[in-house]
XYZ file of C-alpha atoms in Angstrom:
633
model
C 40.967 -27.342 -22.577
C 36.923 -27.581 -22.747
C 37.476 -31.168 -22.391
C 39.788 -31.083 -19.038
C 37.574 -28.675 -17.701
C 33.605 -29.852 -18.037
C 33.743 -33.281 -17.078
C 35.321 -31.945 -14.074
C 32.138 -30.443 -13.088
C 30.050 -33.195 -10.662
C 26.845 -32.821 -12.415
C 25.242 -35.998 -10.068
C 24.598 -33.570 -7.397
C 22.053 -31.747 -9.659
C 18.921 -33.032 -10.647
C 17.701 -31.236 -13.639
C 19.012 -31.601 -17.104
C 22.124 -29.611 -17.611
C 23.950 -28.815 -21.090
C 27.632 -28.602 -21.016
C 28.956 -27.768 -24.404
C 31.929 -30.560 -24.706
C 33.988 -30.362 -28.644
C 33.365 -34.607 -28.858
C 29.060 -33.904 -28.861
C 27.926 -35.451 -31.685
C 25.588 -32.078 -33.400
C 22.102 -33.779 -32.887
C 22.917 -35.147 -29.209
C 23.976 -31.365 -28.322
C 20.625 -30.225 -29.759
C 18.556 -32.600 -28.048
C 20.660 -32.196 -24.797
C 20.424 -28.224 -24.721
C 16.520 -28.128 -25.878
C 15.726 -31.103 -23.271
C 18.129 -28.682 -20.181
C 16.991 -26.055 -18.257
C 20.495 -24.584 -18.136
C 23.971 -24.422 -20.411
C 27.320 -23.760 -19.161
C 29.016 -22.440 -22.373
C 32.605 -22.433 -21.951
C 34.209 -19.683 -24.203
C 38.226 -20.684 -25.013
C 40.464 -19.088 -27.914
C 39.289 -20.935 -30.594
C 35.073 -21.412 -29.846
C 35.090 -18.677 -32.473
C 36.699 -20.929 -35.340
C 34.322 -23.294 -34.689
C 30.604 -22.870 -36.877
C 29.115 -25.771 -35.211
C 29.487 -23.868 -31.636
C 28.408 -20.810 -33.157
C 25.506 -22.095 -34.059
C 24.850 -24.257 -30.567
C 25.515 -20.797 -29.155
C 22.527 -18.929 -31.206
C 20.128 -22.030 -30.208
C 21.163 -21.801 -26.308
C 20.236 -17.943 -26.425
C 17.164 -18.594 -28.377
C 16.091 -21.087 -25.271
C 16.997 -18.672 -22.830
C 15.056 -15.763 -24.436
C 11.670 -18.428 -25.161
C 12.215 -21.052 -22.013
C 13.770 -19.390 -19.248
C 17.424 -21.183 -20.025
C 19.619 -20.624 -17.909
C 23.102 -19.649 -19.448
C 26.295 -19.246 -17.797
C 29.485 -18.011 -19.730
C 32.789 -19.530 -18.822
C 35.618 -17.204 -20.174
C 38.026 -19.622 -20.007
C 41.626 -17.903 -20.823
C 39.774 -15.003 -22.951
C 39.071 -11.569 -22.191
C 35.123 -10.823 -21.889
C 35.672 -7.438 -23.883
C 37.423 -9.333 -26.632
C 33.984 -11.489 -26.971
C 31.650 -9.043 -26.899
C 33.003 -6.379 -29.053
C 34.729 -9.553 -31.385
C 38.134 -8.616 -30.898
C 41.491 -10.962 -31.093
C 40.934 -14.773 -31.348
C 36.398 -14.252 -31.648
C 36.945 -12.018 -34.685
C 34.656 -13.188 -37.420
C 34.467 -12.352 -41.077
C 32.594 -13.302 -44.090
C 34.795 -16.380 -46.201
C 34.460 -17.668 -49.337
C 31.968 -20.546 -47.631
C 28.517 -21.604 -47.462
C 28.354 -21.454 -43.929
C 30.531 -18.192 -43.247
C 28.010 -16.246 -45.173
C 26.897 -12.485 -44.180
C 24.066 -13.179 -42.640
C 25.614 -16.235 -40.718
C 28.298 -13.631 -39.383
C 26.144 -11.486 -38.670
C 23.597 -13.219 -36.640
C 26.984 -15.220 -34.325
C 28.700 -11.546 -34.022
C 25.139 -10.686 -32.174
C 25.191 -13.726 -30.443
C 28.736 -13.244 -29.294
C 27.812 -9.929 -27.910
C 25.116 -11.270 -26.255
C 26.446 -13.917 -24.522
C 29.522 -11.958 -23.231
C 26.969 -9.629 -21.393
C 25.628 -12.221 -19.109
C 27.115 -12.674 -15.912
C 29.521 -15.486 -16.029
C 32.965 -16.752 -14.502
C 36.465 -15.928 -16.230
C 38.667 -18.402 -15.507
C 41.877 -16.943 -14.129
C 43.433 -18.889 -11.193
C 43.050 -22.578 -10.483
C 40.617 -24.497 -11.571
C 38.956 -25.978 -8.556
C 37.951 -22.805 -7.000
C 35.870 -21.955 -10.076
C 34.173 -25.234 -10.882
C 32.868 -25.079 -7.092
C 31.910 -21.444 -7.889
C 30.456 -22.731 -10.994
C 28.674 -25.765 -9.130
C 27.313 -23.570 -6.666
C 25.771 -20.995 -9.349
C 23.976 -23.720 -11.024
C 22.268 -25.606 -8.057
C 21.144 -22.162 -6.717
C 19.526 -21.718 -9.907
C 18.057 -25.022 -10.454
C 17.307 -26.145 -6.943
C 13.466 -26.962 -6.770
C 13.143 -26.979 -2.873
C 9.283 -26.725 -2.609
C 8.716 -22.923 -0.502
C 6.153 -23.536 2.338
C 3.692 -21.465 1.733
C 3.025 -18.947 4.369
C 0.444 -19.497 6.894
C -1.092 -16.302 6.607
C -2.289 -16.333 2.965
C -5.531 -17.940 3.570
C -7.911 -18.634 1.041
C -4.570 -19.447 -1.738
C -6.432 -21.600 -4.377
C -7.846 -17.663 -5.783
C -4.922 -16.218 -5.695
C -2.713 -19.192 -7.354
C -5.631 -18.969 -10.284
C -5.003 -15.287 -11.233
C -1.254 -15.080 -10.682
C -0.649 -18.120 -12.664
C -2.266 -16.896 -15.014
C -0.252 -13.464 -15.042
C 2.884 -15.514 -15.144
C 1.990 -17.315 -18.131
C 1.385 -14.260 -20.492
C 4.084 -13.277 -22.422
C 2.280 -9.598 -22.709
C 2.080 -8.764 -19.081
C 5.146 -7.630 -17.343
C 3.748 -5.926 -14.414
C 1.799 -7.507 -11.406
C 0.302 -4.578 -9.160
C -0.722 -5.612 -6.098
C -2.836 -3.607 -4.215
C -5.038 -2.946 -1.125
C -5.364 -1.707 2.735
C -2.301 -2.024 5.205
C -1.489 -5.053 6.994
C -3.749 -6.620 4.027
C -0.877 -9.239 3.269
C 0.464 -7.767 -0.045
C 4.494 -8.197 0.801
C 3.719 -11.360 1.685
C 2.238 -12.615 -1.337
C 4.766 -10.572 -3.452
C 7.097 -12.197 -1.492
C 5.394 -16.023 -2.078
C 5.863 -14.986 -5.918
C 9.034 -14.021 -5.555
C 10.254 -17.297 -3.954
C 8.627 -19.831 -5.741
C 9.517 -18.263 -9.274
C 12.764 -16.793 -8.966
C 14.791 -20.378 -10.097
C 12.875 -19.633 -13.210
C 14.712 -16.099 -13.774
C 18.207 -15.082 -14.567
C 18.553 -12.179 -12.538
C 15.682 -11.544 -9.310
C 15.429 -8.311 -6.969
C 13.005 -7.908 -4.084
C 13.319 -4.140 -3.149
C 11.549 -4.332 0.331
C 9.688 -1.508 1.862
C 10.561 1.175 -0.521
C 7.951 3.988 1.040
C 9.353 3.812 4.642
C 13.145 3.875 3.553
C 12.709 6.108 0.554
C 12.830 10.010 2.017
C 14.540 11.791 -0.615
C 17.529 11.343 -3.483
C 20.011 9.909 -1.145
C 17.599 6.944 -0.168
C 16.033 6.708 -3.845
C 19.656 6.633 -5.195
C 21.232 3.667 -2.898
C 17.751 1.509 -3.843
C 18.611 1.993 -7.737
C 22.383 0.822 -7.208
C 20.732 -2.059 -5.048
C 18.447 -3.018 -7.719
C 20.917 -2.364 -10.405
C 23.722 -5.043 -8.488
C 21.173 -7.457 -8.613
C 20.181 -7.422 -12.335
C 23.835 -7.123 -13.379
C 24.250 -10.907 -11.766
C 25.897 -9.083 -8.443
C 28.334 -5.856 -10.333
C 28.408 -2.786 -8.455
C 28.145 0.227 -10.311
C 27.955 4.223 -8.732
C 25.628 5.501 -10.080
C 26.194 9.466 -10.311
C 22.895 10.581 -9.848
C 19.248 9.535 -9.954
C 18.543 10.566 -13.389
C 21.313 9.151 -14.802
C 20.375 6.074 -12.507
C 16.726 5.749 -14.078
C 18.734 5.433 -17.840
C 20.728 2.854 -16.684
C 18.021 0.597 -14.861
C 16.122 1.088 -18.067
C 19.010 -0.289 -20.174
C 19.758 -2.644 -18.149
C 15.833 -3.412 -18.148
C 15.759 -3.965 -21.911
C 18.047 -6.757 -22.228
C 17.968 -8.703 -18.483
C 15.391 -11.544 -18.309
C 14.222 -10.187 -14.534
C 11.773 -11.279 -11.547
C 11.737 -8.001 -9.724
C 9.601 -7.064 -6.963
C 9.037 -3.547 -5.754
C 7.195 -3.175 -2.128
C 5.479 -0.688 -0.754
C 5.794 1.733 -3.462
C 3.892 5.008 -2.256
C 4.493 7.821 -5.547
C 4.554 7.223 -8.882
C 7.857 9.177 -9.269
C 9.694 6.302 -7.324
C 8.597 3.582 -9.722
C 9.683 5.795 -12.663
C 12.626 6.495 -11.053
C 13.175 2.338 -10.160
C 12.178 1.001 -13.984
C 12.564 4.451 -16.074
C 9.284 4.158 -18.687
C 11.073 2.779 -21.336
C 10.774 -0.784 -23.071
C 11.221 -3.803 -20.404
C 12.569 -7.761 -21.994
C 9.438 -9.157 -22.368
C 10.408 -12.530 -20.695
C 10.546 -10.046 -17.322
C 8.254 -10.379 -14.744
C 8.212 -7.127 -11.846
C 5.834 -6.906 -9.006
C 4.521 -3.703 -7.277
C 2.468 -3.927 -3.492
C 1.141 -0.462 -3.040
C -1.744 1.221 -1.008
C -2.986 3.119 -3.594
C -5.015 2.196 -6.647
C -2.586 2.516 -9.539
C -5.287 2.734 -12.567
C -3.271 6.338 -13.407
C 0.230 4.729 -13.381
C 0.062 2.803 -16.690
C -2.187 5.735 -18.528
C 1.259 7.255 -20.552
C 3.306 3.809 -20.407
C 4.049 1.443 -22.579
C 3.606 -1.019 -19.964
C 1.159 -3.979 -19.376
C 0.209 -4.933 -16.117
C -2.775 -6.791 -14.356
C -4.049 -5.313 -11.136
C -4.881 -7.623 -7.959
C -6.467 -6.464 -5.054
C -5.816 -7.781 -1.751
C -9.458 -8.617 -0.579
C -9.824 -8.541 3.562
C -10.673 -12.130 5.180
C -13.961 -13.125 5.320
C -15.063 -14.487 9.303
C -14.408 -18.027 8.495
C -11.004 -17.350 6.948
C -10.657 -14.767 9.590
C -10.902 -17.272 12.453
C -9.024 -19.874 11.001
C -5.868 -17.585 10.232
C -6.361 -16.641 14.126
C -6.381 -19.660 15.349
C -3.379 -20.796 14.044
C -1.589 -17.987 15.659
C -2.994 -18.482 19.010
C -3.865 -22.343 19.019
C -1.737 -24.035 16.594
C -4.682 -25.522 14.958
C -7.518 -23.952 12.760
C -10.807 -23.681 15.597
C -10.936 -22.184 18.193
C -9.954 -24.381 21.647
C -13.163 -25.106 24.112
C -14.119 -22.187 25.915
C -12.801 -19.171 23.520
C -15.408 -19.591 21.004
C -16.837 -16.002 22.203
C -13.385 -14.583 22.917
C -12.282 -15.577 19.313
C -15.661 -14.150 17.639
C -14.509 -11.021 19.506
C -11.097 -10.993 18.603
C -12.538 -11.137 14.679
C -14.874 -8.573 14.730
C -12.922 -6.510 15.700
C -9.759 -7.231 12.945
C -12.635 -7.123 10.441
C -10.680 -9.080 7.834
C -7.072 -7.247 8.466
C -4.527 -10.564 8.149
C -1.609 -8.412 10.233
C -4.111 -7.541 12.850
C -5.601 -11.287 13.097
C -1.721 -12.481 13.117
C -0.540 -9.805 15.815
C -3.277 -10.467 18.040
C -3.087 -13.926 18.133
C 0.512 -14.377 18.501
C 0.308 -12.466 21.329
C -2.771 -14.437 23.058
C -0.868 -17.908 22.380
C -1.048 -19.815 25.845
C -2.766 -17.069 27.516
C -6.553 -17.947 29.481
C -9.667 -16.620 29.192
C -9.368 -14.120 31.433
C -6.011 -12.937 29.407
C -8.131 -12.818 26.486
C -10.987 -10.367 27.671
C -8.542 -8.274 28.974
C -6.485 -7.534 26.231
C -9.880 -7.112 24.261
C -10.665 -5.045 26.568
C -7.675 -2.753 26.408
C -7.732 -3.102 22.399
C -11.367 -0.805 22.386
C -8.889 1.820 23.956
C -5.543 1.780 21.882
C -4.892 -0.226 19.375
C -1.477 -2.324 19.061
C 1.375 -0.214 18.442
C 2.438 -3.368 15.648
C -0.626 -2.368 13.616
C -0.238 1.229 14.209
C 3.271 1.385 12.538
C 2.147 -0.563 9.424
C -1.306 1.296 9.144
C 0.252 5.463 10.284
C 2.412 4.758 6.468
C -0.841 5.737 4.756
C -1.725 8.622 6.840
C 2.477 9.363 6.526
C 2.272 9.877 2.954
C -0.631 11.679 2.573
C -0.047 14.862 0.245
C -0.715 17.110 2.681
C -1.808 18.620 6.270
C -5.346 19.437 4.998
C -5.701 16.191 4.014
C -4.336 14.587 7.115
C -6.625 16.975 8.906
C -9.720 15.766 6.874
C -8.802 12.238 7.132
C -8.332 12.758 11.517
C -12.384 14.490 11.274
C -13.703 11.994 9.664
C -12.333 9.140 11.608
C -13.020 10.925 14.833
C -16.417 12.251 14.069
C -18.008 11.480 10.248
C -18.177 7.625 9.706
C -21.011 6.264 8.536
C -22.441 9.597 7.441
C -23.883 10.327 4.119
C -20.916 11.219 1.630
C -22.885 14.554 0.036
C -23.429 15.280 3.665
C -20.314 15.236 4.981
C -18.962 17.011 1.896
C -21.356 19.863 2.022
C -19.917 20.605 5.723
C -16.373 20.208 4.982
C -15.667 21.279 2.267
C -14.826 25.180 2.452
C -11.897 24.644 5.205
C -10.931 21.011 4.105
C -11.621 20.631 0.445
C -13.706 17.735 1.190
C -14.657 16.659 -2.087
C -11.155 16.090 -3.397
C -10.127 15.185 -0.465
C -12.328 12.107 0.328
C -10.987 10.970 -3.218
C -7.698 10.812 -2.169
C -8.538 8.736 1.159
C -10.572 6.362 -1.219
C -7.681 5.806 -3.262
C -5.575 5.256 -0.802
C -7.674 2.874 0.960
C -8.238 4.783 4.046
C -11.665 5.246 3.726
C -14.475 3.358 1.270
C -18.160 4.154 0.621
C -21.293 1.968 1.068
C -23.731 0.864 -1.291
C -25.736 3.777 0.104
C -23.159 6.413 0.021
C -22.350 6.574 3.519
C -18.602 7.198 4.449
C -17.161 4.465 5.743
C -13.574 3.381 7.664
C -12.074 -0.252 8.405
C -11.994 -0.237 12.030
C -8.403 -0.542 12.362
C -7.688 2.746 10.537
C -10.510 4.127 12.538
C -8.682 3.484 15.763
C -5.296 4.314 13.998
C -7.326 7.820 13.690
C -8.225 8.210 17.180
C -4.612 7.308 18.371
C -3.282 9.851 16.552
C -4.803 12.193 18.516
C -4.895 10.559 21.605
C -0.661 11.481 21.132
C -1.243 14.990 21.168
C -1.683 14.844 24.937
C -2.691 13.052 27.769
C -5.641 15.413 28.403
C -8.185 15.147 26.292
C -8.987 19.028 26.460
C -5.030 19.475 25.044
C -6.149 17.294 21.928
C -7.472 19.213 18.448
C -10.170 16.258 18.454
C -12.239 15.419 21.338
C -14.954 12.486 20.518
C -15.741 10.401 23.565
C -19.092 12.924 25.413
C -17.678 12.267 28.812
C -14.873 14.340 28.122
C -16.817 16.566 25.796
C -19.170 17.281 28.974
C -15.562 18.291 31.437
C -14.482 20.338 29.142
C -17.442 22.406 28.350
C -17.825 22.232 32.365
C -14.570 24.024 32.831
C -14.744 26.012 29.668
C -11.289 24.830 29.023
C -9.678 23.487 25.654
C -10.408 26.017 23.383
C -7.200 27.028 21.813
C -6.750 23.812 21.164
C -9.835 21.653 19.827
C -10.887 21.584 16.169
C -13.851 19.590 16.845
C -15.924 17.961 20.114
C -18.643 15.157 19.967
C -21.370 15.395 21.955
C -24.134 12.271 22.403
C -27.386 13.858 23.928
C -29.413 10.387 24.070
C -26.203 9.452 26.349
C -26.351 12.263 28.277
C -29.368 12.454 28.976
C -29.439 8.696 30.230
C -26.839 9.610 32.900
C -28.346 13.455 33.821
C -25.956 15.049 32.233
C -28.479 17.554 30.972
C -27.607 20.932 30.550
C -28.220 24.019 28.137
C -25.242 24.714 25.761
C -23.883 27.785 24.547
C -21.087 27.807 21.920
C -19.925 31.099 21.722
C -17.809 32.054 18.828
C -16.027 35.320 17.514
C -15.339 36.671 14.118
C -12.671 38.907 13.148
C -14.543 41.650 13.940
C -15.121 40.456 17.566
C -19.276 40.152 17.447
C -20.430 37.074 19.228
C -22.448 34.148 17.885
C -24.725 32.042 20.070
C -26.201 29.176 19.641
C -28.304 27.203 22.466
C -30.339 24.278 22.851
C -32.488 23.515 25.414
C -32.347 19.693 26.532
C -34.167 19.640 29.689
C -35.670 21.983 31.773
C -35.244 20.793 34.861
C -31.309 20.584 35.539
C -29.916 23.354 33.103
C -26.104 24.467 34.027
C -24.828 26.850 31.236
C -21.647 25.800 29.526
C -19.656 28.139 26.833
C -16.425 27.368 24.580
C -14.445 29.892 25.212
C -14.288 33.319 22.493
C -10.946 32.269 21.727
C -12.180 29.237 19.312
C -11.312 29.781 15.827
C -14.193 30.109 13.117
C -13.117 26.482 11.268
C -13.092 24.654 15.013
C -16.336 21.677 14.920
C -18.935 20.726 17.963
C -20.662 18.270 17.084
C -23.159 16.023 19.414
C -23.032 12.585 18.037
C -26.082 13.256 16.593
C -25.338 17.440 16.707
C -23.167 19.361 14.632
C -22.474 23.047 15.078
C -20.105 23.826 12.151
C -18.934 27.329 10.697
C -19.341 26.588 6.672
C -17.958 29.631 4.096
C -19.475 28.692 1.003
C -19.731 31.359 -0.468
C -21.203 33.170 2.626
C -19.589 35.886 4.265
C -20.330 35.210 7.890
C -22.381 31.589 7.728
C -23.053 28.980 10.785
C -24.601 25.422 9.846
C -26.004 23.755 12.759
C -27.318 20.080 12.735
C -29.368 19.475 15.600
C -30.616 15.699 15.881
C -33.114 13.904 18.834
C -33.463 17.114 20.737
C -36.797 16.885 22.459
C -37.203 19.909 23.441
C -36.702 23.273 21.951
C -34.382 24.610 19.815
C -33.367 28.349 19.654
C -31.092 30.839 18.414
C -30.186 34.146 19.957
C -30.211 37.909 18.529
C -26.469 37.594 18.270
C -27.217 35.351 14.495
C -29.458 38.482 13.071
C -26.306 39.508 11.094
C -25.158 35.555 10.109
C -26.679 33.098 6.622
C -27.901 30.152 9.202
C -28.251 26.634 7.790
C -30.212 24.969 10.131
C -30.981 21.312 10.349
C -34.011 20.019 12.684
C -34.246 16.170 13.679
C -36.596 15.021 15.638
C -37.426 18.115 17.684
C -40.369 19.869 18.959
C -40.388 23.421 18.629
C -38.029 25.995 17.081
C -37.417 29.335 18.162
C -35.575 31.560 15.588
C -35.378 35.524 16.887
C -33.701 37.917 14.807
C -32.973 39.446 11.381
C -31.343 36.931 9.550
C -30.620 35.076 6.013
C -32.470 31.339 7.014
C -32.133 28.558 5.572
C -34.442 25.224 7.082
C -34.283 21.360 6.769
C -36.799 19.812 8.457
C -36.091 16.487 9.135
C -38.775 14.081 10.701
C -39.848 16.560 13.327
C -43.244 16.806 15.191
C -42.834 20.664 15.227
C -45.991 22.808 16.999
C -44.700 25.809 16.175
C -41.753 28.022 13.801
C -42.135 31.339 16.103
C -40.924 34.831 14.474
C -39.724 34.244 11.364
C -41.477 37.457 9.966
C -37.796 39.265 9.941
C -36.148 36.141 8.623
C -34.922 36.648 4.769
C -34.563 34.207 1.573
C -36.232 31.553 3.664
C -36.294 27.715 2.292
């Protein structure tokens, strides 16, 4: 019967060497032929069990397959899988009086046996046609070497062929993290991987965008019985529960020679939910894209894993991966040479944005081209926005949302210590900005200064900018021409958490005034604080009494900030390039006051009061009164 069926099988149409185990092989030919393949077809009938030359064939074919990526497929060719594996009816095996049916002969076929019947294979039950095509097909899908394009927006490839080459050649690193910013291009060089290797692999599974379609143990559960289909060779199996799921997977995971990729994973409980945290085959490969830096995943695993970081585009590589979106070809065309340096500052590096933006200027003018620059300094493309808002969405919390919205709207490119020291009694700053950093929503310079890609930045501001169409209905108000109408007409304040104010600005277009920020405690005295900024034109402005104590003003260049640091009633106030004077009223004699001078002339501090003084490059005549001020520094 193993003769009527393999010749019938058109091998011509496949290329690569293929090993069909035929009773009239000579023993050395069959060797040669299976080492020399890159796949067997081992065709199980009633008596392959009497047989010690197949038994042994069998043991070399799995010991390819576990040390050469062999493909195997099992034929159960009028024979019961469950009779082979567990060595049951005709494939029962016992020690004889022989030298070749010894014990440790037996033994070693009987785990062979049982191997080989828990592959995914083809039993042979109706006619024969219908299952060599079957058979046919299963084999040229796995040894088809179509050459994958390689996807035009993974610039700059040569680096990352080097290092992932060299992570698929290890036998001691099963786990490829991928990691990096949104929009960075991480699915899509998972996804590169994935193609190109997966002929190599028995069973492969690319679980796409696991943090946007994973909510809770509904979604978690249908992703393990997706994965699990795919590395039992296309079984379904319920799977009662996800615990129960995780034991399986990780079964499963111990004995399947896998290329699995898992994208977008946002929590660590979802990959040890996915993979369990148990032993993995060793001849397994399994990717991971995720925004976060994973160097805690692996601490209490047995895994081994290589990280890679999905680097931004440099300008060159920047402009070239533009380009080919919006010209066809890698420069820009004559004419947009300014347009396109515009286009690339402001993507800084981000391969969606770059893609987006020129896909959608492709056969547009000039003139096209300013103007959607134009309207990109005002909202930002609601493309980029839904890949980017994932890594706000799975922040931990609302605090840190909140901290992540003030520093985007208010804080970047401040000093880290700086910005920590302000907000860190009502947002837990310090933690906090650790968080963002890992998450790659916010980075710090060489000289500790808080920075924010400018993508996320304007993700940031959009948020807010949902809130409401009026700015003085938003919790975060940053642009000083709408800072100036609100203070006008003392509107906004049950609302705003903080408001930017530029002076210089202001002062450029006479908008001078005098400010007064009133605030109330809970015991309903009032807190003033004023600065003069010209004489001349003064129109007195007030936020309302109804502002909260952890709301923000800050004047691009000003801060007035309520801090509780161990203070029970405490105001910091960060004035910077005031010219004039700077006072504060009788209403602070009861308040600790952290005060910060930049640049100014004079300072006038009346009242009783706990002081505290930074000053900062000033060219001040005169500190007036500060015989009733306390504890001074």
């Amino acid at each position: 019967k193993t003769n009527t069926l393999s010749p019938s099988i058109p091998t011509s149409i496949i290329s690569d060497p293929i090993f069909i185990y035929m009773a009239s092989s000579s023993s050395s030919s069959a060797i040669g032929a299976i080492k020399e393949s890159r796949a067997s077809i081992v065709v199980l009938s009633k008596n392959y069990a009497t047989s010690t030359w197949c038994l042994d064939e069998l043991i070399l074919i799995l010991e390819q397959r576990r040390e050469c990526n062999h493909f195997v497929l099992p034929v159960f060719y009028g024979v019961e899988p469950t009779d082979v594996r567990n060595q049951k009816g005709s494939f029962t095996i016992e020690v004889k009086p022989s030298s070749k049916w010894t014990y440790d002969n037996v033994c070693m076929w009987k785990t062979g046996l049982t191997e080989v019947a828990s592959l995914a294979g083809e039993v042979v039950s109706g006619p024969e046609t219908r299952i060599l095509k079957k058979i046919v097909d299963t084999i040229y899908d796995k040894l088809d070497r179509k050459e994958v394009p390689l996807p035009p927006n993974l610039i700059g490839m040569t680096t990352h062929d080097k290092k992932i080459n060299f992570w698929l050649e290890q036998c001691n690193l099963e786990f490829l993290v991928i990691y990096g910013m949104g929009g960075s291009g991480k699915t899509t060089l998972a996804k590169y991987i994935y193609d190109s290797n997966q002929k190599y692999f028995e069973y492969v599974s690319f679980v796409e965008d696991i943090g946007s379609t994973c909510k809770g143990d509904n979604d978690l559960l249908k992703l393990q019985e997706q994965l699990l289909k795919d590395i039992l060779g296309g079984k379904k199996r319920k799977i009662p529960g996800v615990s129960r799921g995780t034991c399986i997977i990780g079964q499963a995971l111990e004995m399947k020679r896998a290329l699995i990729v898992l994208d977008d994973i946002v929590d660590h409980k979802q990959l040890v939910a996915l993979l369990g945290t148990g032993k993995i085959n060793a001849q397994s490969k399994i990717i991971i894209t995720t925004r976060e830096n994973p160097d805690k995943w692996f601490d209490l695993s047995c895994w081994r894993f290589q990280k890679y970081e999905m680097k931004l585009l440099n300008d060159d590589e920047s402009s070239e991966l533009l380009c080919r979106h919006a010209f066809g070809c890698k420069v820009p065309m004559s004419g947009f040479e300014e347009l396109v340096l515009q286009a690339v500052q402001y993507c800084e590096g981000n391969p969606l944005a770059l893609e987006v933006l020129g896909s959608s200027l492709f056969k547009n003018d000039a003139e096209n081209w300013a103007s959607q620059l134009r309207l990109l300094e005002r909202d930002i493309d609601f493309r980029v926005q839904g890949v980017l808002i994932r890594s706000y969405a799975s922040l931990p919390n609302k605090t840190v949302k909140k901290l992540f919205l003030h520093i985007a709207c208010f804080f970047v490119g401040k000093d880290m210590d700086y910005v920590s020291k302000i907000l860190e009694p009502d947002y837990s700053a310090i933690s906090g900005i650790k968080t963002l950093i890992n998450r790659y929503l916010l980075f710090v310079s060489p000289n500790k200064k808080l920075m924010m890609h400018r993508l996320l930045q304007e993700m940031g501001k959009s948020i807010v900018r949902q809130e409401s169409d009026l700015p003085a209905k938003r919790s975060r108000v940053w642009l000083s021409s709408d800072s100036y109408k609100i203070l006008k007409k003392g509107i906004g304040s049950e609302t705003i958490e903080g408001l930017a104010l530029d002076m210089i600005m202001l002062h450029a277009e006479n908008y001078a005034f005098k400010i007064e920020v009133k605030e109330e405690d809970v015991n309903g005295e009032e807190i003033c604080l004023s600065s003069v900024v010209k004489h001349d034109r003064i129109c007195s402005l007030e936020i309302g009494k109804r502002m909260e104590k952890d709301r923000t003003t800050k004047t691009c260049e000003s801060i007035i900030y309520r801090v509780k640091n161990g203070f029970a009633n405490a105001i910091w106030c960060i004035w910077e390039t005031i010219r004039r004077t700077f006072t504060t009223s009788q209403r602070c004699q009861n308040y600790q006051v952290l005060i910060e001078l930049w640049h100014s002339h004079q300072a006038c501090l009346k009242g009783k009061r706990n002081l505290a003084l930074n000053l900062i490059r000033n060219h001040i005549l005169a500190l007036n009164d500060l015989q009733n001020s306390m504890n001074q520094k």
